[in-house]
PDB file of C-alpha atoms in Angstrom:
ATOM      1  CA  GLU M1087     -59.942  11.465  28.660  1.00  0.00           C
ATOM      2  CA  ALA M1088     -63.294  12.650  27.039  1.00  0.00           C
ATOM      3  CA  GLN M1089     -63.109  12.597  23.226  1.00  0.00           C
ATOM      4  CA  VAL M1090     -64.406  12.318  19.695  1.00  0.00           C
ATOM      5  CA  THR M1091     -62.036  10.461  17.507  1.00  0.00           C
ATOM      6  CA  GLN M1092     -62.072  10.596  13.749  1.00  0.00           C
ATOM      7  CA  ASN M1093     -60.390   8.180  11.288  1.00  0.00           C
ATOM      8  CA  PRO M1094     -58.483   8.908   8.869  1.00  0.00           C
ATOM      9  CA  ARG M1095     -57.429  12.614   9.687  1.00  0.00           C
ATOM     10  CA  TYR M1096     -56.443  13.169   5.935  1.00  0.00           C
ATOM     11  CA  LEU M1097     -57.524  11.283   2.649  1.00  0.00           C
ATOM     12  CA  ILE M1098     -56.845  11.782  -0.992  1.00  0.00           C
ATOM     13  CA  THR M1099     -58.737   9.660  -3.219  1.00  0.00           C
ATOM     14  CA  VAL M1100     -60.630   9.494  -6.561  1.00  0.00           C
ATOM     15  CA  THR M1101     -64.097   9.949  -7.924  1.00  0.00           C
ATOM     16  CA  GLY M1102     -66.217   6.968  -7.202  1.00  0.00           C
ATOM     17  CA  LYS M1103     -64.209   4.953  -5.069  1.00  0.00           C
ATOM     18  CA  LYS M1104     -66.262   4.314  -1.839  1.00  0.00           C
ATOM     19  CA  LEU M1105     -64.753   5.566   1.591  1.00  0.00           C
ATOM     20  CA  THR M1106     -65.982   5.667   5.220  1.00  0.00           C
ATOM     21  CA  VAL M1107     -64.878   8.096   7.935  1.00  0.00           C
ATOM     22  CA  THR M1108     -65.170   6.718  11.296  1.00  0.00           C
ATOM     23  CA  CYS M1109     -66.133   8.383  14.179  1.00  0.00           C
ATOM     24  CA  SER M1110     -66.259   7.220  17.941  1.00  0.00           C
ATOM     25  CA  GLN M1111     -66.800   8.868  21.246  1.00  0.00           C
ATOM     26  CA  ASN M1112     -66.210   7.711  24.615  1.00  0.00           C
ATOM     27  CA  MET M1113     -68.574  10.147  26.614  1.00  0.00           C
ATOM     28  CA  ASN M1114     -72.015   7.825  26.459  1.00  0.00           C
ATOM     29  CA  HIS M1115     -73.483  10.498  24.365  1.00  0.00           C
ATOM     30  CA  GLU M1116     -76.641   9.956  22.800  1.00  0.00           C
ATOM     31  CA  TYR M1117     -76.745  12.567  20.039  1.00  0.00           C
ATOM     32  CA  MET M1118     -73.921  12.410  17.102  1.00  0.00           C
ATOM     33  CA  SER M1119     -73.694  14.509  14.265  1.00  0.00           C
ATOM     34  CA  TRP M1120     -71.416  15.105  11.032  1.00  0.00           C
ATOM     35  CA  TYR M1121     -70.864  18.508   9.640  1.00  0.00           C
ATOM     36  CA  ARG M1122     -68.713  19.790   6.726  1.00  0.00           C
ATOM     37  CA  GLN M1123     -66.701  22.950   6.961  1.00  0.00           C
ATOM     38  CA  ASP M1124     -65.993  24.793   3.707  1.00  0.00           C
ATOM     39  CA  PRO M1125     -64.693  28.406   3.110  1.00  0.00           C
ATOM     40  CA  GLY M1126     -67.424  31.139   3.179  1.00  0.00           C
ATOM     41  CA  LEU M1127     -69.843  28.491   3.851  1.00  0.00           C
ATOM     42  CA  GLY M1128     -69.076  27.839   7.746  1.00  0.00           C
ATOM     43  CA  LEU M1129     -69.968  24.479   9.235  1.00  0.00           C
ATOM     44  CA  ARG M1130     -73.122  22.732   7.963  1.00  0.00           C
ATOM     45  CA  GLN M1131     -74.710  19.508   9.324  1.00  0.00           C
ATOM     46  CA  ILE M1132     -74.798  16.587   7.147  1.00  0.00           C
ATOM     47  CA  TYR M1133     -76.565  14.105   9.300  1.00  0.00           C
ATOM     48  CA  TYR M1134     -77.308  13.608  12.752  1.00  0.00           C
ATOM     49  CA  SER M1135     -78.501  10.721  15.191  1.00  0.00           C
ATOM     50  CA  MET M1136     -80.455  11.068  18.165  1.00  0.00           C
ATOM     51  CA  ASN M1137     -79.519   7.670  19.497  1.00  0.00           C
ATOM     52  CA  VAL M1138     -79.124   4.075  18.462  1.00  0.00           C
ATOM     53  CA  GLU M1139     -80.686   3.410  14.981  1.00  0.00           C
ATOM     54  CA  VAL M1140     -82.001   6.704  14.729  1.00  0.00           C
ATOM     55  CA  THR M1141     -80.529   8.916  12.053  1.00  0.00           C
ATOM     56  CA  ASP M1142     -82.120  11.773  10.343  1.00  0.00           C
ATOM     57  CA  LYS M1143     -80.841  14.330   7.506  1.00  0.00           C
ATOM     58  CA  GLY M1144     -79.245  17.454   8.174  1.00  0.00           C
ATOM     59  CA  ASP M1145     -78.982  20.341   5.805  1.00  0.00           C
ATOM     60  CA  VAL M1146     -76.562  18.860   3.160  1.00  0.00           C
ATOM     61  CA  PRO M1147     -77.233  15.060   3.277  1.00  0.00           C
ATOM     62  CA  GLU M1148     -77.121  14.618  -0.515  1.00  0.00           C
ATOM     63  CA  GLY M1149     -74.114  12.067  -1.339  1.00  0.00           C
ATOM     64  CA  TYR M1150     -73.550  10.619   2.099  1.00  0.00           C
ATOM     65  CA  LYS M1151     -74.910   8.071   4.414  1.00  0.00           C
ATOM     66  CA  VAL M1152     -74.543   7.099   8.020  1.00  0.00           C
ATOM     67  CA  SER M1153     -75.386   4.530  10.532  1.00  0.00           C
ATOM     68  CA  ARG M1154     -75.586   4.346  14.206  1.00  0.00           C
ATOM     69  CA  LYS M1155     -75.384   0.674  15.179  1.00  0.00           C
ATOM     70  CA  GLU M1156     -73.780   1.362  18.480  1.00  0.00           C
ATOM     71  CA  LYS M1157     -73.899   4.344  20.807  1.00  0.00           C
ATOM     72  CA  ARG M1158     -70.168   5.135  20.460  1.00  0.00           C
ATOM     73  CA  ASN M1159     -69.750   4.943  16.660  1.00  0.00           C
ATOM     74  CA  PHE M1160     -71.363   6.968  13.995  1.00  0.00           C
ATOM     75  CA  PRO M1161     -69.439   6.349  10.471  1.00  0.00           C
ATOM     76  CA  LEU M1162     -69.765   8.442   7.586  1.00  0.00           C
ATOM     77  CA  ILE M1163     -69.956   6.768   4.139  1.00  0.00           C
ATOM     78  CA  LEU M1164     -69.521   8.128   0.792  1.00  0.00           C
ATOM     79  CA  GLU M1165     -70.618   5.503  -1.596  1.00  0.00           C
ATOM     80  CA  SER M1166     -69.547   7.497  -4.910  1.00  0.00           C
ATOM     81  CA  PRO M1167     -67.462  10.301  -3.782  1.00  0.00           C
ATOM     82  CA  SER M1168     -67.362  13.384  -6.248  1.00  0.00           C
ATOM     83  CA  PRO M1169     -65.143  16.311  -6.237  1.00  0.00           C
ATOM     84  CA  ASN M1170     -67.666  18.690  -4.652  1.00  0.00           C
ATOM     85  CA  GLN M1171     -67.365  16.426  -1.484  1.00  0.00           C
ATOM     86  CA  THR M1172     -63.854  17.691  -1.095  1.00  0.00           C
ATOM     87  CA  SER M1173     -64.034  19.368   2.419  1.00  0.00           C
ATOM     88  CA  LEU M1174     -62.930  19.431   5.952  1.00  0.00           C
ATOM     89  CA  TYR M1175     -65.415  17.132   8.008  1.00  0.00           C
ATOM     90  CA  PHE M1176     -66.229  17.288  11.690  1.00  0.00           C
ATOM     91  CA  CYS M1177     -67.741  14.696  13.762  1.00  0.00           C
ATOM     92  CA  ALA M1178     -69.381  15.828  17.203  1.00  0.00           C
ATOM     93  CA  SER M1179     -71.441  14.191  20.072  1.00  0.00           C
ATOM     94  CA  ARG M1180     -73.503  15.569  23.077  1.00  0.00           C
ATOM     95  CA  GLN M1181     -76.147  14.649  25.535  1.00  0.00           C
ATOM     96  CA  THR M1182     -79.573  15.357  24.463  1.00  0.00           C
ATOM     97  CA  GLY M1183     -82.442  17.389  25.684  1.00  0.00           C
ATOM     98  CA  GLY M1184     -83.859  19.383  28.607  1.00  0.00           C
ATOM     99  CA  ALA M1185     -81.831  19.667  31.664  1.00  0.00           C
ATOM    100  CA  ARG M1186     -79.081  17.481  30.180  1.00  0.00           C
ATOM    101  CA  LEU M1187     -78.753  19.910  27.194  1.00  0.00           C
ATOM    102  CA  GLY M1188     -74.907  20.503  26.637  1.00  0.00           C
ATOM    103  CA  PRO M1189     -72.722  21.751  24.133  1.00  0.00           C
ATOM    104  CA  GLN M1190     -71.213  19.415  21.212  1.00  0.00           C
ATOM    105  CA  HIS M1191     -68.073  18.047  21.325  1.00  0.00           C
ATOM    106  CA  PHE M1192     -66.090  17.932  18.217  1.00  0.00           C
ATOM    107  CA  GLY M1193     -63.344  15.625  16.755  1.00  0.00           C
ATOM    108  CA  ASP M1194     -60.241  17.280  15.337  1.00  0.00           C
ATOM    109  CA  GLY M1195     -61.525  16.862  11.718  1.00  0.00           C
ATOM    110  CA  THR M1196     -60.938  14.537   8.497  1.00  0.00           C
ATOM    111  CA  ARG M1197     -59.747  16.521   5.530  1.00  0.00           C
ATOM    112  CA  LEU M1198     -61.052  14.737   2.399  1.00  0.00           C
ATOM    113  CA  SER M1199     -59.619  15.473  -1.161  1.00  0.00           C
ATOM    114  CA  ILE M1200     -61.678  13.805  -3.970  1.00  0.00           C
ATOM    115  CA  LEU M1201     -59.821  14.092  -7.187  1.00  0.00           C
TER     116      LEU M1201
ATOM    117  CA  GLY U1153     -84.645  31.946   7.418  1.00  0.00           C
ATOM    118  CA  GLU U1154     -82.854  30.918  10.451  1.00  0.00           C
ATOM    119  CA  SER U1155     -79.208  32.290  10.479  1.00  0.00           C
ATOM    120  CA  VAL U1156     -76.667  33.043  13.046  1.00  0.00           C
ATOM    121  CA  GLY U1157     -74.269  35.879  11.916  1.00  0.00           C
ATOM    122  CA  LEU U1158     -71.290  37.614  13.091  1.00  0.00           C
ATOM    123  CA  HIS U1159     -70.898  41.461  12.707  1.00  0.00           C
ATOM    124  CA  LEU U1160     -67.183  41.320  12.086  1.00  0.00           C
ATOM    125  CA  PRO U1161     -65.165  38.799  10.160  1.00  0.00           C
ATOM    126  CA  THR U1162     -61.739  39.768  11.832  1.00  0.00           C
ATOM    127  CA  LEU U1163     -60.665  41.359  14.888  1.00  0.00           C
ATOM    128  CA  SER U1164     -57.146  42.510  15.891  1.00  0.00           C
ATOM    129  CA  VAL U1165     -56.266  43.439  19.340  1.00  0.00           C
ATOM    130  CA  GLN U1166     -53.172  44.109  21.615  1.00  0.00           C
ATOM    131  CA  GLU U1167     -52.214  41.538  23.914  1.00  0.00           C
ATOM    132  CA  GLY U1168     -53.340  42.505  27.090  1.00  0.00           C
ATOM    133  CA  ASP U1169     -56.556  44.223  25.975  1.00  0.00           C
ATOM    134  CA  ASN U1170     -59.883  42.861  26.106  1.00  0.00           C
ATOM    135  CA  SER U1171     -61.624  41.496  23.095  1.00  0.00           C
ATOM    136  CA  ILE U1172     -65.395  41.594  22.126  1.00  0.00           C
ATOM    137  CA  ILE U1173     -66.829  39.524  19.467  1.00  0.00           C
ATOM    138  CA  ASN U1174     -70.349  39.927  18.566  1.00  0.00           C
ATOM    139  CA  CYS U1175     -73.043  37.587  16.910  1.00  0.00           C
ATOM    140  CA  ALA U1176     -76.565  38.255  15.763  1.00  0.00           C
ATOM    141  CA  TYR U1177     -79.344  35.333  15.684  1.00  0.00           C
ATOM    142  CA  SER U1178     -82.505  35.452  13.877  1.00  0.00           C
ATOM    143  CA  ASN U1179     -84.676  32.970  15.886  1.00  0.00           C
ATOM    144  CA  SER U1180     -85.977  34.076  19.092  1.00  0.00           C
ATOM    145  CA  ALA U1181     -87.107  30.572  19.872  1.00  0.00           C
ATOM    146  CA  SER U1182     -83.558  29.355  20.359  1.00  0.00           C
ATOM    147  CA  ASP U1183     -82.948  27.447  23.570  1.00  0.00           C
ATOM    148  CA  TYR U1184     -79.344  27.616  23.961  1.00  0.00           C
ATOM    149  CA  PHE U1185     -76.246  29.255  22.673  1.00  0.00           C
ATOM    150  CA  ILE U1186     -72.518  28.295  22.725  1.00  0.00           C
ATOM    151  CA  TRP U1187     -69.277  29.992  21.911  1.00  0.00           C
ATOM    152  CA  TYR U1188     -66.606  27.796  20.137  1.00  0.00           C
ATOM    153  CA  LYS U1189     -62.750  28.511  19.319  1.00  0.00           C
ATOM    154  CA  GLN U1190     -61.374  26.647  16.342  1.00  0.00           C
ATOM    155  CA  GLU U1191     -57.669  26.814  15.889  1.00  0.00           C
ATOM    156  CA  SER U1192     -55.926  25.815  13.002  1.00  0.00           C
ATOM    157  CA  GLY U1193     -56.114  22.271  12.138  1.00  0.00           C
ATOM    158  CA  LYS U1194     -58.162  21.443  15.069  1.00  0.00           C
ATOM    159  CA  GLY U1195     -62.015  21.185  15.577  1.00  0.00           C
ATOM    160  CA  PRO U1196     -64.251  23.697  17.374  1.00  0.00           C
ATOM    161  CA  GLN U1197     -63.459  23.650  21.068  1.00  0.00           C
ATOM    162  CA  PHE U1198     -66.244  24.818  23.486  1.00  0.00           C
ATOM    163  CA  ILE U1199     -65.779  27.930  25.430  1.00  0.00           C
ATOM    164  CA  ILE U1200     -68.755  28.853  27.151  1.00  0.00           C
ATOM    165  CA  ASP U1201     -72.591  28.639  26.842  1.00  0.00           C
ATOM    166  CA  ILE U1202     -75.611  30.074  27.851  1.00  0.00           C
ATOM    167  CA  ARG U1203     -79.328  29.299  28.269  1.00  0.00           C
ATOM    168  CA  SER U1204     -82.006  31.416  26.810  1.00  0.00           C
ATOM    169  CA  ASN U1205     -83.438  32.135  30.396  1.00  0.00           C
ATOM    170  CA  MET U1206     -79.911  34.039  31.299  1.00  0.00           C
ATOM    171  CA  ASP U1207     -78.417  37.423  30.375  1.00  0.00           C
ATOM    172  CA  LYS U1208     -74.972  36.873  31.420  1.00  0.00           C
ATOM    173  CA  ARG U1209     -72.456  33.824  32.229  1.00  0.00           C
ATOM    174  CA  GLN U1210     -68.924  34.190  33.146  1.00  0.00           C
ATOM    175  CA  GLY U1211     -66.116  31.902  32.858  1.00  0.00           C
ATOM    176  CA  GLN U1212     -62.478  32.141  33.296  1.00  0.00           C
ATOM    177  CA  ARG U1213     -61.521  35.144  31.430  1.00  0.00           C
ATOM    178  CA  VAL U1214     -64.620  34.909  29.215  1.00  0.00           C
ATOM    179  CA  THR U1215     -67.995  36.248  29.756  1.00  0.00           C
ATOM    180  CA  VAL U1216     -71.183  35.694  27.353  1.00  0.00           C
ATOM    181  CA  LEU U1217     -73.856  38.080  27.257  1.00  0.00           C
ATOM    182  CA  LEU U1218     -77.317  37.558  25.846  1.00  0.00           C
ATOM    183  CA  ASN U1219     -79.640  40.292  24.695  1.00  0.00           C
ATOM    184  CA  LYS U1220     -83.046  38.733  23.698  1.00  0.00           C
ATOM    185  CA  THR U1221     -84.619  41.892  23.070  1.00  0.00           C
ATOM    186  CA  VAL U1222     -82.314  42.561  20.089  1.00  0.00           C
ATOM    187  CA  LYS U1223     -81.189  39.024  19.376  1.00  0.00           C
ATOM    188  CA  HIS U1224     -77.599  39.417  20.237  1.00  0.00           C
ATOM    189  CA  LEU U1225     -74.947  37.482  21.474  1.00  0.00           C
ATOM    190  CA  SER U1226     -71.207  38.537  22.627  1.00  0.00           C
ATOM    191  CA  LEU U1227     -68.097  37.001  23.757  1.00  0.00           C
ATOM    192  CA  GLN U1228     -65.938  39.054  25.968  1.00  0.00           C
ATOM    193  CA  ILE U1229     -62.273  37.871  26.467  1.00  0.00           C
ATOM    194  CA  ALA U1230     -60.219  39.565  29.266  1.00  0.00           C
ATOM    195  CA  ALA U1231     -56.589  40.384  29.097  1.00  0.00           C
ATOM    196  CA  THR U1232     -56.340  38.647  25.642  1.00  0.00           C
ATOM    197  CA  GLN U1233     -53.286  36.327  25.189  1.00  0.00           C
ATOM    198  CA  PRO U1234     -51.503  35.265  22.011  1.00  0.00           C
ATOM    199  CA  GLY U1235     -53.030  31.869  22.643  1.00  0.00           C
ATOM    200  CA  ASP U1236     -56.505  33.404  21.893  1.00  0.00           C
ATOM    201  CA  SER U1237     -55.656  33.861  18.368  1.00  0.00           C
ATOM    202  CA  ALA U1238     -58.161  31.541  16.676  1.00  0.00           C
ATOM    203  CA  VAL U1239     -61.575  31.708  14.786  1.00  0.00           C
ATOM    204  CA  TYR U1240     -64.585  32.140  17.121  1.00  0.00           C
ATOM    205  CA  PHE U1241     -68.012  30.884  16.305  1.00  0.00           C
ATOM    206  CA  CYS U1242     -71.283  31.426  18.071  1.00  0.00           C
ATOM    207  CA  ALA U1243     -73.830  28.620  17.468  1.00  0.00           C
ATOM    208  CA  GLU U1244     -77.558  28.192  18.767  1.00  0.00           C
ATOM    209  CA  ILE U1245     -79.411  25.431  19.270  1.00  0.00           C
ATOM    210  CA  HIS U1246     -83.035  24.635  18.846  1.00  0.00           C
ATOM    211  CA  ASP U1247     -83.693  21.540  21.176  1.00  0.00           C
ATOM    212  CA  ASN U1248     -87.183  20.922  19.755  1.00  0.00           C
ATOM    213  CA  GLN U1249     -85.727  20.567  16.395  1.00  0.00           C
ATOM    214  CA  GLY U1250     -83.673  17.456  16.863  1.00  0.00           C
ATOM    215  CA  GLY U1251     -80.992  19.544  18.693  1.00  0.00           C
ATOM    216  CA  LYS U1252     -79.805  21.182  15.251  1.00  0.00           C
ATOM    217  CA  LEU U1253     -76.802  23.358  15.958  1.00  0.00           C
ATOM    218  CA  ILE U1254     -76.729  26.584  13.534  1.00  0.00           C
ATOM    219  CA  PHE U1255     -73.278  28.096  13.254  1.00  0.00           C
ATOM    220  CA  GLY U1256     -72.369  31.797  12.467  1.00  0.00           C
ATOM    221  CA  GLN U1257     -69.548  32.174   9.765  1.00  0.00           C
ATOM    222  CA  GLY U1258     -66.834  32.842  12.298  1.00  0.00           C
ATOM    223  CA  THR U1259     -64.717  35.867  13.497  1.00  0.00           C
ATOM    224  CA  GLU U1260     -61.106  35.454  13.177  1.00  0.00           C
ATOM    225  CA  LEU U1261     -59.295  37.142  16.279  1.00  0.00           C
ATOM    226  CA  SER U1262     -55.557  38.040  16.010  1.00  0.00           C
ATOM    227  CA  VAL U1263     -53.698  39.131  18.849  1.00  0.00           C
ATOM    228  CA  LYS U1264     -50.614  41.305  18.350  1.00  0.00           C
ATOM    229  CA  PRO U1265     -47.829  40.931  20.961  1.00  0.00           C
TER     230      PRO U1265
END
């Protein structure tokens, strides 16, 4: 089954304690992306990756890092989490460009609470 | 700036009626538009898409209409069912800008039995 898998689904942690949210897709998609979803602000892009070893900032990259060492994985790293990063996070993937342009497929989300 | 927005934040319809959810976008250079459905506790789920060279596309019980003249997108759901209750987002992609996906705020559809 084609899917995007995020882990963990829920996490409560404290300010300053480094955490990583993993994302994996099994569709051989080149493009992967992270979003956060906040009430009244909708979905906003944090980082995206066009392919292995290629990452770029989205609209709200401050406080986040990503890496893309393998095509299927795109972890989101919070080196020193702060309460304003409490949010619902989604990972997504899609094929890229031209005739292969297609919709992004989303994971089921990770709810982070930073105390 | 670039934006994709929705005319109505909430929509309540009777089961069996047709639903129409509207969306306005501001960037005439957008290549591609998508409608997503998001149920509580889940990620956005793809419903239907349309490319900028099309005016209309139909799926199973859903139709998307694109009016490039007024930069308007709509999602029509025929014979709305209780399972259609969710938040619906329109989104646009600028493929020449790294495939950036711009989402609208969402419309919550409530289906009354």
